[in-house]
Every structure is written in C-alpha cells, then in structure tokens.
CSV table of C-alpha atoms and ligand atoms in Angstrom, one decimal:
chain,number,residue,atom,x,y,z
A,1,MET,CA,-34.2,-31.0,-14.7
A,2,ARG,CA,-33.6,-33.5,-12.0
A,3,LEU,CA,-37.3,-34.1,-11.1
A,4,LYS,CA,-38.1,-34.8,-14.8
A,5,GLU,CA,-35.3,-37.4,-15.1
A,6,LYS,CA,-36.5,-39.0,-11.9
A,7,ILE,CA,-40.1,-39.4,-13.0
A,8,LEU,CA,-38.9,-40.7,-16.4
A,9,ASN,CA,-37.4,-43.7,-14.6
A,10,GLY,CA,-40.9,-44.6,-13.3
A,11,TYR,CA,-44.2,-45.4,-15.0
A,12,ILE,CA,-45.4,-42.4,-17.0
A,13,PRO,CA,-49.2,-42.2,-17.3
A,14,ALA,CA,-50.4,-43.2,-20.7
A,15,HIS,CA,-53.5,-41.0,-20.4
A,16,LEU,CA,-53.7,-38.0,-18.2
A,17,ALA,CA,-56.8,-35.8,-17.7
A,18,ILE,CA,-56.9,-32.3,-16.3
A,19,ILE,CA,-59.8,-30.3,-15.0
A,20,MET,CA,-58.4,-26.9,-15.8
A,21,ASP,CA,-60.2,-25.0,-13.1
A,22,GLY,CA,-59.6,-21.7,-11.4
A,23,ASN,CA,-59.0,-19.3,-14.3
A,24,GLY,CA,-61.5,-16.8,-12.9
A,25,ARG,CA,-60.2,-16.8,-9.3
A,26,TRP,CA,-56.6,-16.5,-10.7
A,27,ALA,CA,-57.6,-13.3,-12.5
A,28,LYS,CA,-59.7,-12.0,-9.6
A,29,LYS,CA,-56.8,-12.3,-7.2
A,30,ARG,CA,-54.9,-10.0,-9.6
A,31,HIS,CA,-57.8,-7.6,-10.0
A,32,LEU,CA,-58.2,-8.6,-13.6
A,33,PRO,CA,-61.3,-9.6,-15.6
A,34,ARG,CA,-62.1,-13.3,-15.6
A,35,THR,CA,-61.5,-13.5,-19.3
A,36,PHE,CA,-57.8,-12.6,-18.7
A,37,GLY,CA,-57.6,-15.8,-16.6
A,38,HIS,CA,-59.1,-17.8,-19.5
A,39,LYS,CA,-56.5,-16.4,-21.9
A,40,LYS,CA,-53.7,-17.2,-19.4
A,41,GLY,CA,-55.2,-20.6,-19.0
A,42,SER,CA,-55.2,-21.3,-22.7
A,43,GLU,CA,-51.5,-20.3,-23.0
A,44,ASN,CA,-50.8,-22.6,-20.1
A,45,LEU,CA,-52.4,-25.5,-21.9
A,46,LYS,CA,-49.9,-25.0,-24.7
A,47,ASP,CA,-47.0,-25.3,-22.3
A,48,ILE,CA,-48.4,-28.3,-20.4
A,49,ALA,CA,-49.3,-30.2,-23.6
A,50,ILE,CA,-45.8,-29.8,-24.9
A,51,ALA,CA,-44.4,-30.9,-21.5
A,52,CYS,CA,-46.7,-34.0,-21.5
A,53,ASN,CA,-45.5,-34.8,-25.0
A,54,ASP,CA,-41.9,-34.5,-23.9
A,55,LEU,CA,-42.6,-37.0,-21.1
A,56,GLY,CA,-44.0,-39.5,-23.5
A,57,ILE,CA,-47.6,-39.3,-22.3
A,58,LYS,CA,-49.8,-40.6,-25.1
A,59,ALA,CA,-53.0,-38.8,-24.4
A,60,LEU,CA,-54.0,-35.6,-22.5
A,61,SER,CA,-57.7,-35.0,-22.0
A,62,VAL,CA,-58.5,-31.5,-20.8
A,63,TYR,CA,-61.8,-30.1,-19.7
A,64,ALA,CA,-62.1,-26.8,-21.5
A,65,PHE,CA,-65.9,-26.2,-21.5
A,66,SER,CA,-68.6,-28.3,-19.8
A,67,THR,CA,-72.1,-28.9,-21.0
A,68,GLU,CA,-73.1,-26.8,-17.9
A,69,ASN,CA,-70.8,-23.9,-18.7
A,70,TRP,CA,-73.5,-22.5,-21.0
A,71,ASN,CA,-75.0,-21.2,-17.8
A,72,ARG,CA,-72.4,-18.5,-17.6
A,73,PRO,CA,-72.8,-14.9,-18.6
A,74,LYS,CA,-73.1,-14.3,-22.4
A,75,ASP,CA,-69.9,-12.3,-22.8
A,76,GLU,CA,-67.8,-14.9,-20.9
A,77,ILE,CA,-69.2,-17.7,-23.1
A,78,GLU,CA,-68.4,-15.6,-26.2
A,79,PHE,CA,-64.9,-15.2,-25.1
A,80,LEU,CA,-64.5,-19.0,-24.4
A,81,MET,CA,-66.0,-19.9,-27.8
A,82,ALA,CA,-63.4,-17.7,-29.5
A,83,LEU,CA,-60.5,-19.4,-27.6
A,84,PRO,CA,-60.0,-22.5,-29.7
A,85,SER,CA,-59.5,-20.5,-32.9
A,86,GLU,CA,-57.1,-18.2,-31.2
A,87,PHE,CA,-55.3,-21.1,-29.6
A,88,GLU,CA,-54.9,-22.7,-33.1
A,89,GLU,CA,-53.7,-19.5,-34.6
A,90,THR,CA,-51.1,-18.9,-31.9
A,91,PHE,CA,-49.8,-22.4,-31.3
A,92,LYS,CA,-50.2,-24.3,-34.6
A,93,GLY,CA,-46.5,-24.0,-35.4
A,94,GLN,CA,-45.3,-25.3,-32.1
A,95,PHE,CA,-47.8,-28.2,-32.1
A,96,GLU,CA,-46.7,-29.1,-35.6
A,97,LYS,CA,-43.0,-29.1,-34.5
A,98,HIS,CA,-43.9,-31.4,-31.6
A,99,ASP,CA,-46.1,-33.6,-33.8
A,100,ILE,CA,-49.1,-33.1,-31.5
A,101,ARG,CA,-52.5,-34.4,-32.7
A,102,VAL,CA,-55.6,-32.5,-31.5
A,103,ILE,CA,-59.1,-34.0,-31.2
A,104,PHE,CA,-62.2,-32.6,-29.7
A,105,SER,CA,-64.7,-34.4,-27.5
A,106,GLY,CA,-68.2,-33.1,-26.8
A,107,ARG,CA,-71.5,-32.0,-28.4
A,108,ARG,CA,-71.3,-30.5,-31.8
A,109,ASP,CA,-74.9,-29.2,-32.0
A,110,ARG,CA,-74.6,-26.0,-30.0
A,111,PHE,CA,-71.6,-24.3,-31.6
A,112,ASN,CA,-71.7,-21.7,-34.3
A,113,ALA,CA,-70.4,-22.6,-37.8
A,114,LYS,CA,-67.0,-21.0,-37.1
A,115,VAL,CA,-66.3,-23.2,-34.1
A,116,ILE,CA,-67.4,-26.3,-36.0
A,117,ASP,CA,-65.2,-25.4,-39.0
A,118,LEU,CA,-62.2,-24.9,-36.7
A,119,ILE,CA,-62.8,-28.3,-34.9
A,120,ASN,CA,-63.1,-30.2,-38.2
A,121,ARG,CA,-60.1,-28.4,-39.7
A,122,VAL,CA,-57.8,-29.0,-36.8
A,123,GLU,CA,-58.8,-32.6,-36.4
A,124,GLU,CA,-58.2,-33.3,-40.0
A,125,LYS,CA,-55.0,-31.4,-40.3
A,126,THR,CA,-53.4,-33.2,-37.3
A,127,GLN,CA,-54.9,-36.7,-37.7
A,128,ASP,CA,-51.7,-38.4,-38.8
A,129,ARG,CA,-49.4,-37.0,-36.1
A,130,GLN,CA,-47.6,-39.5,-33.9
A,131,GLY,CA,-47.0,-37.4,-30.8
A,132,LEU,CA,-49.3,-36.6,-27.9
A,133,ILE,CA,-53.1,-36.8,-28.6
A,134,LEU,CA,-54.5,-33.6,-27.0
A,135,ASN,CA,-58.1,-34.3,-26.4
A,136,ILE,CA,-59.9,-31.0,-25.9
A,137,CYS,CA,-63.2,-31.6,-24.1
A,138,PHE,CA,-65.4,-28.7,-25.3
A,139,ASP,CA,-69.2,-28.7,-24.6
A,140,TYR,CA,-68.3,-32.0,-23.0
A,141,GLY,CA,-70.3,-33.7,-20.2
A,142,GLY,CA,-69.8,-37.2,-19.0
A,143,GLN,CA,-73.5,-37.8,-18.6
A,144,TYR,CA,-74.1,-36.6,-22.2
A,145,GLU,CA,-71.3,-38.9,-23.5
A,146,LEU,CA,-73.0,-41.9,-21.9
A,147,THR,CA,-76.4,-40.8,-23.1
A,148,ARG,CA,-75.0,-40.5,-26.6
A,149,ALA,CA,-73.3,-43.9,-26.4
A,150,THR,CA,-76.6,-45.4,-25.3
A,151,GLN,CA,-78.4,-43.8,-28.3
A,152,LEU,CA,-75.8,-45.1,-30.8
A,153,ILE,CA,-75.9,-48.6,-29.3
A,154,ALA,CA,-79.7,-48.6,-29.3
A,155,LYS,CA,-79.8,-47.7,-33.0
A,156,LYS,CA,-77.5,-50.6,-33.8
A,157,VAL,CA,-79.8,-52.9,-31.8
A,158,LYS,CA,-82.8,-51.6,-33.6
A,159,ASN,CA,-81.4,-52.0,-37.1
A,160,GLY,CA,-80.2,-55.5,-36.2
A,161,THR,CA,-76.5,-55.1,-36.4
A,162,LEU,CA,-76.0,-55.6,-32.7
A,163,SER,CA,-77.6,-58.1,-30.3
A,164,PRO,CA,-78.5,-56.8,-26.8
A,165,ASP,CA,-76.6,-59.8,-25.3
A,166,ALA,CA,-73.4,-58.7,-27.1
A,167,ILE,CA,-73.4,-55.3,-25.2
A,168,ASP,CA,-70.5,-55.5,-22.8
A,169,THR,CA,-68.1,-52.9,-21.3
A,170,SER,CA,-65.9,-52.9,-24.4
A,171,VAL,CA,-69.0,-52.2,-26.7
A,172,ILE,CA,-69.8,-49.2,-24.5
A,173,GLU,CA,-66.2,-48.0,-24.5
A,174,ASN,CA,-66.2,-48.2,-28.3
A,175,HIS,CA,-69.0,-45.7,-28.4
A,176,LEU,CA,-67.3,-43.1,-26.2
A,177,TYR,CA,-65.3,-40.1,-27.5
A,178,THR,CA,-62.2,-41.7,-25.9
A,179,LYS,CA,-62.4,-44.9,-27.8
A,180,GLU,CA,-59.0,-44.5,-29.4
A,181,LEU,CA,-57.3,-43.4,-26.1
A,182,PRO,CA,-55.5,-45.6,-23.5
A,183,PRO,CA,-57.2,-46.1,-20.1
A,184,LEU,CA,-57.2,-43.1,-17.9
A,185,ASP,CA,-54.3,-43.4,-15.4
A,186,LEU,CA,-54.5,-40.0,-13.6
A,187,LEU,CA,-56.9,-37.1,-13.2
A,188,ILE,CA,-55.7,-33.8,-11.9
A,189,ARG,CA,-58.0,-31.0,-10.8
A,190,THR,CA,-56.6,-27.6,-10.1
A,191,SER,CA,-58.1,-24.8,-8.0
A,192,GLY,CA,-58.8,-26.7,-4.8
A,193,GLU,CA,-62.3,-28.0,-5.8
A,194,GLN,CA,-62.7,-31.7,-5.0
A,195,ARG,CA,-65.4,-32.8,-7.4
A,196,ILE,CA,-65.7,-34.3,-10.9
A,197,SER,CA,-68.1,-31.7,-12.3
A,198,ASN,CA,-69.4,-34.2,-14.9
A,199,PHE,CA,-66.0,-35.0,-16.4
A,200,LEU,CA,-65.0,-38.5,-17.8
A,201,LEU,CA,-67.5,-40.4,-15.6
A,202,TRP,CA,-66.9,-43.7,-17.2
A,203,GLN,CA,-63.2,-43.4,-17.7
A,204,ILE,CA,-62.3,-42.6,-14.1
A,205,ALA,CA,-63.3,-46.1,-12.9
A,206,TYR,CA,-59.7,-46.9,-11.7
A,207,SER,CA,-57.9,-43.6,-12.2
A,208,GLU,CA,-55.8,-42.0,-9.5
A,209,PHE,CA,-57.0,-38.5,-8.4
A,210,ILE,CA,-54.8,-35.5,-7.5
A,211,PHE,CA,-56.4,-32.3,-6.3
A,212,THR,CA,-54.2,-29.3,-6.1
A,213,LYS,CA,-55.0,-25.8,-4.8
A,214,THR,CA,-53.0,-24.2,-7.6
A,215,TYR,CA,-55.2,-22.3,-10.1
A,216,TRP,CA,-54.9,-23.5,-13.6
A,217,PRO,CA,-53.0,-20.5,-15.1
A,218,ALA,CA,-50.3,-21.1,-12.4
A,219,PHE,CA,-50.0,-24.9,-12.8
A,220,ASN,CA,-46.6,-25.1,-14.5
A,221,GLU,CA,-44.3,-27.9,-15.7
A,222,LYS,CA,-42.7,-28.3,-12.2
A,223,LYS,CA,-46.2,-28.9,-10.7
A,224,LEU,CA,-47.0,-31.4,-13.4
A,225,TYR,CA,-43.8,-33.3,-12.6
A,226,LYS,CA,-44.6,-33.2,-8.9
A,227,ALA,CA,-48.1,-34.6,-9.5
A,228,ILE,CA,-46.7,-37.4,-11.6
A,229,LYS,CA,-44.1,-38.2,-8.9
A,230,GLN,CA,-47.0,-38.4,-6.4
A,231,PHE,CA,-48.9,-40.7,-8.8
A,232,GLN,CA,-45.9,-43.0,-9.1
A,233,LYS,CA,-46.0,-43.5,-5.4
A,234,ARG,CA,-49.5,-44.8,-5.4
A,235,THR,CA,-50.3,-48.5,-5.3
A,236,ARG,CA,-53.0,-49.4,-7.8
A,237,ARG,CA,-54.8,-52.6,-7.1
A,238,PHE,CA,-57.7,-52.6,-9.6
A,239,GLY,CA,-59.7,-54.7,-7.1
A,240,GLY,CA,-57.0,-57.3,-6.7
A,241,LEU,CA,-54.4,-57.6,-4.0
A,242,LYS,CA,-51.0,-55.9,-3.8
A,243,GLU,CA,-48.1,-58.2,-4.7
A,244,GLU,CA,-45.8,-58.5,-1.7
B,1,IPE,C1,-62.1,-23.0,-15.6
B,1,IPE,O1,-62.0,-21.8,-14.8
B,1,IPE,C2,-62.4,-22.7,-17.0
B,1,IPE,C3,-63.8,-23.0,-17.4
B,1,IPE,C4,-64.7,-23.5,-16.6
B,1,IPE,C5,-64.2,-22.6,-18.7
B,1,IPE,P1,-63.3,-21.1,-14.2
B,1,IPE,O2,-63.8,-20.1,-15.1
B,1,IPE,O3,-64.2,-22.1,-13.7
B,1,IPE,O4,-62.6,-20.3,-12.9
B,1,IPE,P2,-63.1,-20.3,-11.5
B,1,IPE,O5,-63.4,-21.7,-11.0
B,1,IPE,O6,-64.4,-19.4,-11.5
B,1,IPE,O7,-62.0,-19.6,-10.7
B,2,IPE,C1,-65.4,-27.6,-14.6
B,2,IPE,O1,-65.2,-26.4,-13.9
B,2,IPE,C2,-65.4,-27.3,-16.1
B,2,IPE,C3,-64.1,-26.9,-16.6
B,2,IPE,C4,-63.0,-26.7,-16.0
B,2,IPE,C5,-64.1,-26.6,-18.0
B,2,IPE,P1,-66.4,-25.5,-13.4
B,2,IPE,O2,-65.8,-24.3,-12.8
B,2,IPE,O3,-67.4,-25.4,-14.4
B,2,IPE,O4,-67.0,-26.5,-12.3
B,2,IPE,P2,-67.9,-26.2,-11.0
B,2,IPE,O5,-69.1,-25.4,-11.5
B,2,IPE,O6,-67.1,-25.5,-10.0
B,2,IPE,O7,-68.3,-27.6,-10.5
B,3,MG,MG1,-64.4,-23.1,-12.0
C-alpha cells in the first residue's frame, strides 16, 4: 500500500497508545447489543496490533478497561472480563507468528482467579518475544498508577533503600507499569470524545494527540496509517525551539 510505504519513510512512533472508545455506539448504530461492539472491538485490536508490529512500532498501549468501568452494568462487565481469555484463545497463533509480546497494566486485586491466571500465563508465555509489545491496560487508571508508584517509593524510603532526595522523574518512571516501554509518542482516541478519561496521565507529558470520530471497531489499518501520517507532520518542540 502506497500510504504505508510513505509513512515508513518518516519517523514511526516508538510507543503508540490508543483509547479504544465507541464500541457501544458502533453497535447501537447497527441495532446490536453493546457487547457485540466489544467483540468487534477485540477483533479489531488483533488487526491493529499486527499492523503496528509490521510498521516497526515497538509498543502499543491500549485502554481496554478503566478503573471506572466497574460502574457499568454487571452483565457488560462480565462480558468484558471474559474477553481477554477469548482474545488469547482466538489469536494466540497469529501473535506467535508475529512474535508479539503481551503485557497487562493495571490493578490485579479486583479480578477473579480465572482472569489473573490468564494474565500471568500470557505474560510468561510471551515474555521473550522480540516483536511489538502489546500493553493491555485492564483495570487501569492513571491516577491509580501514580498512587501505586507513590506507595512503592514510600516503602523504599521507609526501609532505608531510597533517600527522599534521590527521588527524581526517572525514579518515578521506574515505578510505573510502562517502565520498560519507550516514551509515548502518540495517543489516539477514537469515537469523537476529546478527553483522557484517566489514561496514561504521566506518560502523555509530550505526546501528540489525535482524536478521530471513527468508532473503535471501524478504526482500520488505513485509518491508522492516516493518523501516523498526520503525526509525522507535527513539529514537536519539547519546550525548546524549532530548528530553522
Ligand atoms: C470502549 O467502548 C470500551 C470500553 C470502555 C470497555 P465503550 O463501551 O465506552 O463504547 P461507547 O463509548 O459507549 O460507545
Ligand atoms: C475510556 O472510555 C476507557 C476505555 C476505552 C477502556 P470510557 O467510555 O470509559 O470513557 P468516558 O466514560 O466516556 O470518559
Ligand atoms: Mg466510551
């Protein structure tokens, strides 16, 4: 595809994040139950992850379930909790072929044993893979991530292994879920909403943002390439001055 070749000549984001929003509205528009949208969304994640891997993106962080999504109806939550295991069953072969590593970011204390088992199993099984790191943010909240980092750091200070004066941005970064991932270059949110909804609050410091009206199940490869093309036109200054 021409567009793909074009963007491959430019800077490819090392770390891309996506707020996969709009599953429910996608389904509603088709007079289908919201859960149908979630299923479609999960299939779409497979395609987009493989497309990102093909482009040479190193890490893809996706927002799959927020710390606030527990406020949804019980049956929708149940459906969403069953998705990772279904995702693994259906796509493990393709992910293996593409050498994709999967990690999970988020709380681990509110899942049932089945979900915990699945997370541990998938992370362990894929840990040596060299392709894309697919970071699935599941029961994830940016405020929780920073709270947890603060607790971990405070414990080290208390037991004497860390001095308060030694706490700098890199110490904080090393206590985040994303510690192994490159800096976040680009954040895409689908569905037309223009807010962060508690995603990657620390990591977005100098990320570029792209908001698209497309609902997540309809966000295909071509739209991904277009977003990256748009990203490549941006001038990032990181607080400095643009070189003339
Ligand atoms: C995103 O789609 C998936 C999750 C939040 C789990 P939504 O379920 O939020 O879909 P809309 O925003 O209601 O259309
Ligand atoms: C953000 O979407 C969370 C995920 C995509 C998993 P929401 O649909 O939960 O966000 P709000 O409620 O519209 O802000
Ligand atoms: Mg939503």
